Coordinates of C-alpha atoms in Angstrom, one line a residue:
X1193 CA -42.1 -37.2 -6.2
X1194 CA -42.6 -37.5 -2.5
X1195 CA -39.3 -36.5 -1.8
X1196 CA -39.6 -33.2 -4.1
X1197 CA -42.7 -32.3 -2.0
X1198 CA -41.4 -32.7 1.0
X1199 CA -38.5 -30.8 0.1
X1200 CA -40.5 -28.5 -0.9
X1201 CA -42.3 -28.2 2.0
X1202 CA -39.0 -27.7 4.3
X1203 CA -38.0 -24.7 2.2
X1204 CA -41.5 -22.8 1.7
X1205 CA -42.8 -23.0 5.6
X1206 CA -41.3 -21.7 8.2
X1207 CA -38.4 -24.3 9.6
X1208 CA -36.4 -22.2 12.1
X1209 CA -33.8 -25.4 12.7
X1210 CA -33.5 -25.4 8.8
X1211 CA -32.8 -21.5 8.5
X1212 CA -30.0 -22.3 11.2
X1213 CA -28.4 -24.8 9.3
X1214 CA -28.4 -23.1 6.2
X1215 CA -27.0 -19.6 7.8
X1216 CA -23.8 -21.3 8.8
X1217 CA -22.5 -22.0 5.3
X1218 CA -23.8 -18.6 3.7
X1219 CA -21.6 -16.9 6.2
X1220 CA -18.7 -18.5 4.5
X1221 CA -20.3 -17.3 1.0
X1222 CA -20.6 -13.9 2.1
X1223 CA -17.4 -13.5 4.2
X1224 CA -15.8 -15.0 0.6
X1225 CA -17.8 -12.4 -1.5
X1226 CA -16.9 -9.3 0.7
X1227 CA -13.2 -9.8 1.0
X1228 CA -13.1 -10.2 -2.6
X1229 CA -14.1 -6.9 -2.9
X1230 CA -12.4 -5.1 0.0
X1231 CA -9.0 -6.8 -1.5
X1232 CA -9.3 -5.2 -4.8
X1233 CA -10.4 -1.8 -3.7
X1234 CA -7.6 -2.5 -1.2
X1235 CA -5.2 -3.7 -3.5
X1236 CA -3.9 -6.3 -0.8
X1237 CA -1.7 -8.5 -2.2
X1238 CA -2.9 -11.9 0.0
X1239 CA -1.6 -15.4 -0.4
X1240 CA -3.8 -17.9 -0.7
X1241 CA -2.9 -18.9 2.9
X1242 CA -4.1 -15.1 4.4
X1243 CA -7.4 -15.6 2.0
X1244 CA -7.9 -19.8 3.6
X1245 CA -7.4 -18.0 7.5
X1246 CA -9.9 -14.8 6.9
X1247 CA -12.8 -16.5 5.9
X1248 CA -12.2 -18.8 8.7
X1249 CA -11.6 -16.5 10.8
X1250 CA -14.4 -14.1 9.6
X1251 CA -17.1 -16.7 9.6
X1252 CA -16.9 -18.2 12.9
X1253 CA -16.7 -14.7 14.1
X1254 CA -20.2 -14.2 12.3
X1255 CA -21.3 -17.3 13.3
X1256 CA -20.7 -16.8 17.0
X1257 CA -22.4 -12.9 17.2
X1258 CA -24.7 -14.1 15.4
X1259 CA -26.2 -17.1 17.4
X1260 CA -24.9 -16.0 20.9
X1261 CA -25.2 -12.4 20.8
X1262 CA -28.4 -10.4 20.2
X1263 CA -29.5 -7.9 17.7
X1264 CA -28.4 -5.2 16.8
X1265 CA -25.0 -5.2 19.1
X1266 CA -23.8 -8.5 17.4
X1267 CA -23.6 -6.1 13.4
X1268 CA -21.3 -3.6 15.6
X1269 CA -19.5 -6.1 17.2
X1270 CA -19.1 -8.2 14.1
X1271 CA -18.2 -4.9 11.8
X1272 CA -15.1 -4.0 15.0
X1273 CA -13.7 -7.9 14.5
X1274 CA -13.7 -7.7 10.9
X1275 CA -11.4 -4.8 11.1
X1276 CA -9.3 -6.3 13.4
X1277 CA -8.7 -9.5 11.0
X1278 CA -8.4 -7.4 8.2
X1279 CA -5.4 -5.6 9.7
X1280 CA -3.6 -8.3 11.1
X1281 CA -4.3 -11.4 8.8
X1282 CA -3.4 -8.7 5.5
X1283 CA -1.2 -6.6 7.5
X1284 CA -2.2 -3.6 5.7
X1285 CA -2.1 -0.2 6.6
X1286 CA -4.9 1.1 9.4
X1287 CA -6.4 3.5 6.7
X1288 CA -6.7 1.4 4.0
X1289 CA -8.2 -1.4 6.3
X1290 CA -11.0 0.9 7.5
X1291 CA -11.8 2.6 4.1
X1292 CA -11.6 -0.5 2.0
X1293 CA -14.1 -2.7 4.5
X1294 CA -16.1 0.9 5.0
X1295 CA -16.3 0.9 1.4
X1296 CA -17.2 -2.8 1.0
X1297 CA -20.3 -2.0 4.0
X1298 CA -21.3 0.8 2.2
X1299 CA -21.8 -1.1 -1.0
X1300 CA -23.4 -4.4 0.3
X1301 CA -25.7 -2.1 2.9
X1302 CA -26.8 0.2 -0.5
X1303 CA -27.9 -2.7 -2.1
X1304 CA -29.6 -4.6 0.3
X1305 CA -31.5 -1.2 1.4
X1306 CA -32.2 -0.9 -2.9
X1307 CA -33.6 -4.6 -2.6
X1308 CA -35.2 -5.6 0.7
X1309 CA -38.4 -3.2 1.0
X1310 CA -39.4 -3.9 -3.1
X1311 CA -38.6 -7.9 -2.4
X1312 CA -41.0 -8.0 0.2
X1313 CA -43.5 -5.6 -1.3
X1314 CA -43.5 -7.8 -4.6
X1315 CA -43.5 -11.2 -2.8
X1316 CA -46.4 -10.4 -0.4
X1317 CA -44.4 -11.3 2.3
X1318 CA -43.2 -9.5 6.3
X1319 CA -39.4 -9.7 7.3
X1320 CA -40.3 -12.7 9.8
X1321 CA -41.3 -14.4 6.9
X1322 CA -38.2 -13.6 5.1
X1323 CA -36.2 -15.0 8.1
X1324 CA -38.1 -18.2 8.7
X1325 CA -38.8 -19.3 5.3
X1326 CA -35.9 -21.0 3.7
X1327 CA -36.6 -20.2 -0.3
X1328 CA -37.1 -16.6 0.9
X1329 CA -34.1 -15.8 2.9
X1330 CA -32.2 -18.2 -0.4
X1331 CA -33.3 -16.6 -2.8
X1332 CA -33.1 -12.6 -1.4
X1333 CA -29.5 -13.6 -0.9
X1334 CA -28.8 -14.9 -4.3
X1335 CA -30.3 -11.7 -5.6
X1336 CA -28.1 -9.9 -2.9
X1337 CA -24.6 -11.4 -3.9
X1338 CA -25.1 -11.2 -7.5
X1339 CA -25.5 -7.7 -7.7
X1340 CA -22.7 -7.6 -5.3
X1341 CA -20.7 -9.5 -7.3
X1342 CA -21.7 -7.2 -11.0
X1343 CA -20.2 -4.1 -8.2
X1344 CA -16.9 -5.9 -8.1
X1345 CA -16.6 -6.7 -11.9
X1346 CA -17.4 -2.9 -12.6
X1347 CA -14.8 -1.9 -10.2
X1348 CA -12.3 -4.1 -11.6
X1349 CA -13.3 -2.8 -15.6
X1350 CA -13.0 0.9 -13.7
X1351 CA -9.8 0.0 -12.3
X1352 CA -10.5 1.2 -9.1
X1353 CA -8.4 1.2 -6.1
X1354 CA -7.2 3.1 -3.0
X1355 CA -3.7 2.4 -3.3
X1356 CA -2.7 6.1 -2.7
X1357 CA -3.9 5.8 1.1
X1358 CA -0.5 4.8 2.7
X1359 CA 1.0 7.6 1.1
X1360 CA -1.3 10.5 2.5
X1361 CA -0.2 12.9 5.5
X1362 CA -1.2 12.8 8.8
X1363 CA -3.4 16.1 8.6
X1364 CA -5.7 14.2 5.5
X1365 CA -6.1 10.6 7.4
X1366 CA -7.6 12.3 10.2
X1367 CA -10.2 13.8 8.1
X1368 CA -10.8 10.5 5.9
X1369 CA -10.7 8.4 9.0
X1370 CA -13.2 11.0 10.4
X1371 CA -15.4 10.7 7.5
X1372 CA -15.0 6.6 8.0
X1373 CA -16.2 6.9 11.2
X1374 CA -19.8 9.0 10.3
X1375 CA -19.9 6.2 7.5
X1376 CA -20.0 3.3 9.9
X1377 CA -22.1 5.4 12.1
X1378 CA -24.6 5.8 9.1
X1379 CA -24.4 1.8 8.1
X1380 CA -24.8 0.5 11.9
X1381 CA -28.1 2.7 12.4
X1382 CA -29.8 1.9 8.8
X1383 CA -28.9 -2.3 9.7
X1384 CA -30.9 -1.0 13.2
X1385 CA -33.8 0.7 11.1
X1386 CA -34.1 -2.3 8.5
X1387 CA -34.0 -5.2 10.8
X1388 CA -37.0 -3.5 13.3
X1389 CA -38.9 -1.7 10.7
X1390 CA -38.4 -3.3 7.3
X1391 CA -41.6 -4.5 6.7
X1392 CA -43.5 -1.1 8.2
X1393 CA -42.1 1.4 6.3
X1394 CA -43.4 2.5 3.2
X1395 CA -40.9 1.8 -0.1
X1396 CA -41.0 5.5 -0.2
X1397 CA -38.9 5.9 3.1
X1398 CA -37.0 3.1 2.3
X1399 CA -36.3 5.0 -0.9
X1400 CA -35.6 7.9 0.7
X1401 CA -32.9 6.2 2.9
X1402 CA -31.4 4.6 0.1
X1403 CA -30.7 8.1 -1.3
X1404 CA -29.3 9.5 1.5
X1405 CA -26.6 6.9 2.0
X1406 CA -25.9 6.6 -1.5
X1407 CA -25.7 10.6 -1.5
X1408 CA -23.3 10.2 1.0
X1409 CA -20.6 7.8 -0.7
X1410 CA -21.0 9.7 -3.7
X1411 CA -20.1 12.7 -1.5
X1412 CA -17.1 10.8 0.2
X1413 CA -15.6 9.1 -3.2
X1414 CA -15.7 12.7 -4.9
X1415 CA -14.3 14.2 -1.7
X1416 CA -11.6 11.8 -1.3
X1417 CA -10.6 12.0 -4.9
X1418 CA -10.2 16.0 -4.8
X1419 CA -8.3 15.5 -2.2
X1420 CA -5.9 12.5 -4.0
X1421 CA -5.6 14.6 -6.8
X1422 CA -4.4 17.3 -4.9
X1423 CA -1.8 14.9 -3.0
X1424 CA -0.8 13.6 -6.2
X1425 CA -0.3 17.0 -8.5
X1426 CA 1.6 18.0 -5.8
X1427 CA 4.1 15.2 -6.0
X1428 CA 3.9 15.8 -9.7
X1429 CA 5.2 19.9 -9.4
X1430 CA 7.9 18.3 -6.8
X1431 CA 8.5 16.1 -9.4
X1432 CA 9.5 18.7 -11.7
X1433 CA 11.1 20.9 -9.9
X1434 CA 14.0 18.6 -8.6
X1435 CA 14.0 17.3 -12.3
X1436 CA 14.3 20.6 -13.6
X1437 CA 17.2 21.4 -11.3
X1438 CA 19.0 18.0 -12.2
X1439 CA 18.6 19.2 -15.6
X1440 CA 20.0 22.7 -15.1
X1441 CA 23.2 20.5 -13.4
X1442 CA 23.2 18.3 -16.0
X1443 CA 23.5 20.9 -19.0
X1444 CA 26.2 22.9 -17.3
X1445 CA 28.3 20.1 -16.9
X1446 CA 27.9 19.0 -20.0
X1447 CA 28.8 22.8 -21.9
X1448 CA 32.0 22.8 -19.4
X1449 CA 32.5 19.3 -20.7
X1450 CA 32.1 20.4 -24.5
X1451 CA 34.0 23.8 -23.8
X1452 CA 37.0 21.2 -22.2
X1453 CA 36.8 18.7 -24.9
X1454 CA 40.1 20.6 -26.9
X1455 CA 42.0 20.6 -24.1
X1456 CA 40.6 16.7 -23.0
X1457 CA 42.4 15.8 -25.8
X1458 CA 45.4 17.5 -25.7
X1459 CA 46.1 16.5 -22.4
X1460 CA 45.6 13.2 -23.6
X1461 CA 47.9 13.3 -26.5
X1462 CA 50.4 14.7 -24.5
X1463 CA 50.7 11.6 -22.4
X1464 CA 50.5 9.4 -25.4
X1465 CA 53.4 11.2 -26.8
X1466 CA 55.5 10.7 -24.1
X1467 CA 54.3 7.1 -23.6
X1468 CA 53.2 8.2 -19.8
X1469 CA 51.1 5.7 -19.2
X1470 CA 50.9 6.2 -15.8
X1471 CA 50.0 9.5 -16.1
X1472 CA 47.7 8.5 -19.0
X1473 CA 45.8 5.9 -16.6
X1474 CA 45.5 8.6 -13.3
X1475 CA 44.1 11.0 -15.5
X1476 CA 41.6 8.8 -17.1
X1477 CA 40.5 7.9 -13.7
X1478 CA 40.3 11.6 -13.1
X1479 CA 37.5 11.9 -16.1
X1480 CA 36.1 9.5 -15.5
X1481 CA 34.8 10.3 -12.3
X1482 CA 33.5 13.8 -14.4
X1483 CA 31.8 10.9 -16.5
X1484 CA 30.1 9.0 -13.9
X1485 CA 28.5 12.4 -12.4
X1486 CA 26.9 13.1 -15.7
X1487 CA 25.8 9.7 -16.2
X1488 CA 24.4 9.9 -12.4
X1489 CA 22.6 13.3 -13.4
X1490 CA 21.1 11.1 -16.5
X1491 CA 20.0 8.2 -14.4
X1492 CA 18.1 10.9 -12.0
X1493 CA 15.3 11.1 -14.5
X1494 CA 11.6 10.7 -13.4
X1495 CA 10.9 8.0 -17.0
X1496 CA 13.4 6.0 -14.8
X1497 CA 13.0 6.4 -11.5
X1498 CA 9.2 5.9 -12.1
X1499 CA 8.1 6.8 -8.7
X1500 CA 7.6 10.6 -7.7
X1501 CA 8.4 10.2 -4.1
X1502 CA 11.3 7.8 -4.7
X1503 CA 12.4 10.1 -7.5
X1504 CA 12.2 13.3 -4.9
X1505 CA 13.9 10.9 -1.9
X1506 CA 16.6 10.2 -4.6
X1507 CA 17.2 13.6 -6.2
X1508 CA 17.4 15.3 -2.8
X1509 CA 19.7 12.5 -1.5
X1510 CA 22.2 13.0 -4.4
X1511 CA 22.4 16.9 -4.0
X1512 CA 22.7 16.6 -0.2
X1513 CA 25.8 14.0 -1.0
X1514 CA 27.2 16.1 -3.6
X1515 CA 27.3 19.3 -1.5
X1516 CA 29.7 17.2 1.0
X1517 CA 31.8 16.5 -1.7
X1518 CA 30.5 12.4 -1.7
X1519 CA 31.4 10.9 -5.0
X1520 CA 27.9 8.7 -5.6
X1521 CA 28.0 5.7 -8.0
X1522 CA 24.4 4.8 -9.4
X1523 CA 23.0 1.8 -10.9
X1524 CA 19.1 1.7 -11.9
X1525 CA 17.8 -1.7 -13.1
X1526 CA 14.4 -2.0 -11.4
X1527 CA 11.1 -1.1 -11.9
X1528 CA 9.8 1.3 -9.0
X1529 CA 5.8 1.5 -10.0
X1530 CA 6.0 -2.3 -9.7
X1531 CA 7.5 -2.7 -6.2
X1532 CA 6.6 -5.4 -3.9
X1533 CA 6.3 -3.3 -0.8
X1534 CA 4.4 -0.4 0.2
X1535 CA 5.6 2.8 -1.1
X1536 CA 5.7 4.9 2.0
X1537 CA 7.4 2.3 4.2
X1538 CA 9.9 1.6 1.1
X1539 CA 11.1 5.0 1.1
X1540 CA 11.0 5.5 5.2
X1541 CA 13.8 3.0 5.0
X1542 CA 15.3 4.2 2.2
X1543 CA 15.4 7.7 3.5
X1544 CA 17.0 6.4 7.0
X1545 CA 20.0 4.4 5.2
X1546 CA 21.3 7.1 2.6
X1547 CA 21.0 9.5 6.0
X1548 CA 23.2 7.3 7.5
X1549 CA 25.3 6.9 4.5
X1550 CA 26.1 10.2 3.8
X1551 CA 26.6 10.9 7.0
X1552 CA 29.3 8.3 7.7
X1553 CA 31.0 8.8 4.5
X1554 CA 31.2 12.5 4.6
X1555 CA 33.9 11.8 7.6
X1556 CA 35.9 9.2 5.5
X1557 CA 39.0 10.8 3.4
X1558 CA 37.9 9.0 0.6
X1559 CA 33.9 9.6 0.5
X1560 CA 32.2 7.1 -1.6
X1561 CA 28.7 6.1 -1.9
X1562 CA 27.7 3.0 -4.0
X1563 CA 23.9 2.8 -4.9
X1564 CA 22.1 0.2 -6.8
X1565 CA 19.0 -0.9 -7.3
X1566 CA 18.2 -4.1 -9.7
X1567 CA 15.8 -6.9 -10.0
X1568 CA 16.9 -10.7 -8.9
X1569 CA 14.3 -12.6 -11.1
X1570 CA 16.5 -15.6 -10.0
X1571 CA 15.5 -15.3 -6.9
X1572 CA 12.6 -13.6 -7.3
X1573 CA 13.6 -10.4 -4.9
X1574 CA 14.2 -6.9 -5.3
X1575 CA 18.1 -5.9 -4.3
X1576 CA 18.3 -2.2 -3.1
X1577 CA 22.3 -2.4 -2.0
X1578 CA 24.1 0.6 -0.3
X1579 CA 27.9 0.6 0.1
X1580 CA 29.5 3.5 2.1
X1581 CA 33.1 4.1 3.4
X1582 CA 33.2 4.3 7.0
X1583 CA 35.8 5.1 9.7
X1584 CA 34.7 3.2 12.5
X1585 CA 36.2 -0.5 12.1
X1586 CA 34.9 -1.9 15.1
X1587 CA 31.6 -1.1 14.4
X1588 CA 28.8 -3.8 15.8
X1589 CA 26.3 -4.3 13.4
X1590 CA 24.0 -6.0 15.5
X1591 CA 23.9 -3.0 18.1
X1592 CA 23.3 -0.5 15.7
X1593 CA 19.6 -1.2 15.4
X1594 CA 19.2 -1.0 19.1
X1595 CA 16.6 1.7 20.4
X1596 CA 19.2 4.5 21.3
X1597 CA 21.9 3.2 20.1
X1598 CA 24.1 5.6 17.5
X1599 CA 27.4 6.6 16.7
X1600 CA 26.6 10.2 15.7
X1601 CA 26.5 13.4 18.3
X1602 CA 23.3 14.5 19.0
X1603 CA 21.1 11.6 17.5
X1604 CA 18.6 9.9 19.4
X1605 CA 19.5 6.3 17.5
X1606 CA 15.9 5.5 16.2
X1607 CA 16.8 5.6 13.0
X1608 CA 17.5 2.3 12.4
X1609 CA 15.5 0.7 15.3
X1610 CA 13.1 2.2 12.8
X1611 CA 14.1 0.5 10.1
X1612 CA 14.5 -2.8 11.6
X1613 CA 10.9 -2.5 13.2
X1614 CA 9.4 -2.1 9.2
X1615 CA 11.1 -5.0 8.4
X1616 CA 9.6 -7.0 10.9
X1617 CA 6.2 -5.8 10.0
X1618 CA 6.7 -7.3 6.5
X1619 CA 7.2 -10.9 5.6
X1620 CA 8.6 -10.4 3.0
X1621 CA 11.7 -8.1 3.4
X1622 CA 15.0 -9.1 4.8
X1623 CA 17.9 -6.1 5.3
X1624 CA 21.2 -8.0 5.3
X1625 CA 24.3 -5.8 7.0
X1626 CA 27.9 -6.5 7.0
X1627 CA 31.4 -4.9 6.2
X1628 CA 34.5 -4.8 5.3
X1629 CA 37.9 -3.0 5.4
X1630 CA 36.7 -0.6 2.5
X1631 CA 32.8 -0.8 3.1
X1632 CA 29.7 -0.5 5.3
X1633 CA 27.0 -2.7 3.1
X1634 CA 23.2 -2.8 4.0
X1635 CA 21.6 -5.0 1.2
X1636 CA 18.0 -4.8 1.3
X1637 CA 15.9 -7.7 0.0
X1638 CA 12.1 -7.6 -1.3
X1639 CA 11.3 -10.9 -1.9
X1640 CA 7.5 -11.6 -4.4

């Protein structure tokens, strides 16, 4: 019974050495608790590696501004590392960094602003108090990640997330990142306002602030989704268009194909009557290179190619190689809404090597462009493979991805310096290149 009192007595008096050693952990609970949430609004895919080394990371950096670093500089200081891990422990995008963790503040500051004034109020207590007193500061923080945690399991039931944000243009992130800004801006001066004058203002004002920052997310979110609607009908109408023309292809070369049929099969009882089996076998090659167009014009359907920019990249591609007389052989066996890379750097390199492609096979004599994109469950990667003929045998394909390096006129050779500088950015992606007397082969591999 003793020992319960004096237990007690540690955690209900003010024990500043106590408060220390009890901070240290909850900054491990609250770095854990945040990044849950940023990583789902975020939509990071982390190992369990990235997840051990931020909260590591995170923590000590808390732990350090906070003991060594005085108030309120050490919440701005703290806020600018945090961003910093974030984008190079998670490697995601810049954007998505700042909005996700902007998000995450905004959330965790909303509640403790909605908490902190009424807790004291009803517990009869000042902020030093709070901050001394063990069972105080323990249980304010309990209340604090709880709700925290309820946020998170509503997002998740909403389904959430800002996994448009690497695909945006440049004019849009600098009016998100703008608003980001203003957000932190708002956050760093309400942490100044409750840490000095908590426990003076009336629950009124505290009130009042609450609303204003929560009137400002709710004005961001809403902004931010106008705008990804916008972004996103567009690709939609983009969409449609370049299916519509693949259709208006597609249905004239199959009435010339219906209008031919007759005279398809004369031609091909005429060799069969003759036994001209050579003949018979050169023009079957011949239709069926009329075949494989129509079957390409099939496959260039947005139900398969389930991605409106990759559909658009695609679509465009396959005209531009047409128009240079490129015969372009397609095989689609993978699932493009489930791809293990981001979007906008998956079809930066995309775009880069069918450039290159067509551009090298359109000097060939024989112009052929193989394509194929299917899922290695074996080896648990994604194989995007392009094939090209080429003329240049001695090609080095090690130099080619050299800054300034290209075997075209009037090309600045970044193209695939580019490329080989998202590769390394990713973990996750190899791009294999080799040749041989027939083909140029770049074999790109997303591995999951």
């Amino acid at each position: 019974m003793e020992i319960l009192n004096n237990l007690w007595l540690a955690v209900s008096t003010p024990n500043e050495e106590l408060m220390n050693l009890i901070t240290i952990p909850l900054f491990f609970v609250e770095v854990f608790i945040i990044m849950q949430l940023f990583i789902y609004i975020a939509d990071i895919k982390a190992s369990t590696y990235q997840k051990i080394i931020y909260i590591i990371s995170a923590s000590f950096s808390s732990i350090i501004t906070n003991f060594f670093i005085p108030n309120p500089f050490n919440i701005f200081l703290n806020y600018f590392v945090i961003i910093i891990l974030i984008y190079t422990i998670f490697k995601s995008s810049f954007l998505k960094t700042i909005s996700s963790f902007v998000f995450s503040l905004i959330c965790f500051n909303l509640i403790q602003i909605l908490t902190l004034n009424p807790y004291i109020t009803l517990l009869n207590i000042s902020a030093e108090q709070l901050n001394v007193i063990p069972f105080y500061k323990l249980l304010y923080l309990f209340i604090m990640y709880l709700f925290t945690l309820i946020i998170i399991s509503f997002l998740k039931n909403k389904k959430y997330r800002l996994n448009i944000l690497d695909d945006i243009d440049k004019k849009n992130k600098i009016i998100i990142i703008s608003n980001l800004f203003f957000g932190i801006l708002a956050i760093f001066v309400q942490s100044i306002t409750l840490f000095y004058y908590v426990d003076k203002l009336p629950i009124i004002i505290t009130f009042l602030s609450f609303i204003s920052l929560l009137a400002y997310f709710i004005i961001s979110i809403y902004s931010l989704t106008r705008v990804f609607k916008l972004i996103l009908t567009t690709r939609k109408l983009e969409s449609a268009e370049a299916y519509n023309n693949t259709l208006h292809i597609l249905h004239d070369n199959v009435r010339g194909f219906k209008h031919d049929f007759d005279n398809i099969v004369t031609t091909i009882g005429g060799y069969i009557r003759t036994e001209d089996m050579k003949g018979l076998k050169k023009y079957y090659l011949q239709l069926e290179d009329d075949c494989q167009r129509v079957n390409n014009l099939y496959l260039l359907n947005p139900e398969i190619i389930n991605n409106d920019g990759i559909y658009n990249l695609l679509t465009k591609k396959y005209n531009e190689a047409e128009e240079k007389d490129i015969k372009v052989n397609i095989t689609l066996l993978l699932d493009f809404s489930n791809l293990h890379m981001k979007i906008y750097e998956f079809a930066r390199i995309l775009g880069i090597l069918l450039d290159n492609a067509i551009e090298a096979s359109s000097e060939c004599e024989e112009k052929i462009i193989n394509l194929t994109f299917r899922n290695d469950s074996k080896n648990s990667r994604e194989l995007i493979i392009i094939e090209n003929t080429y003329n240049d045998k001695n090609l080095d394909t090690e130099k080619i991805f050299e800054k300034g390096v290209s075997g075209k006129d009037n090309h600045t050779g970044l193209g695939l310096w580019e490329v080989r500088k998202l590769i390394k950015k990713n973990n996750n992606i190899n791009l294999y290149t080799s040749k041989n007397d027939n083909f140029f082969c770049q074999q790109l591999e997303i591995y999951y």
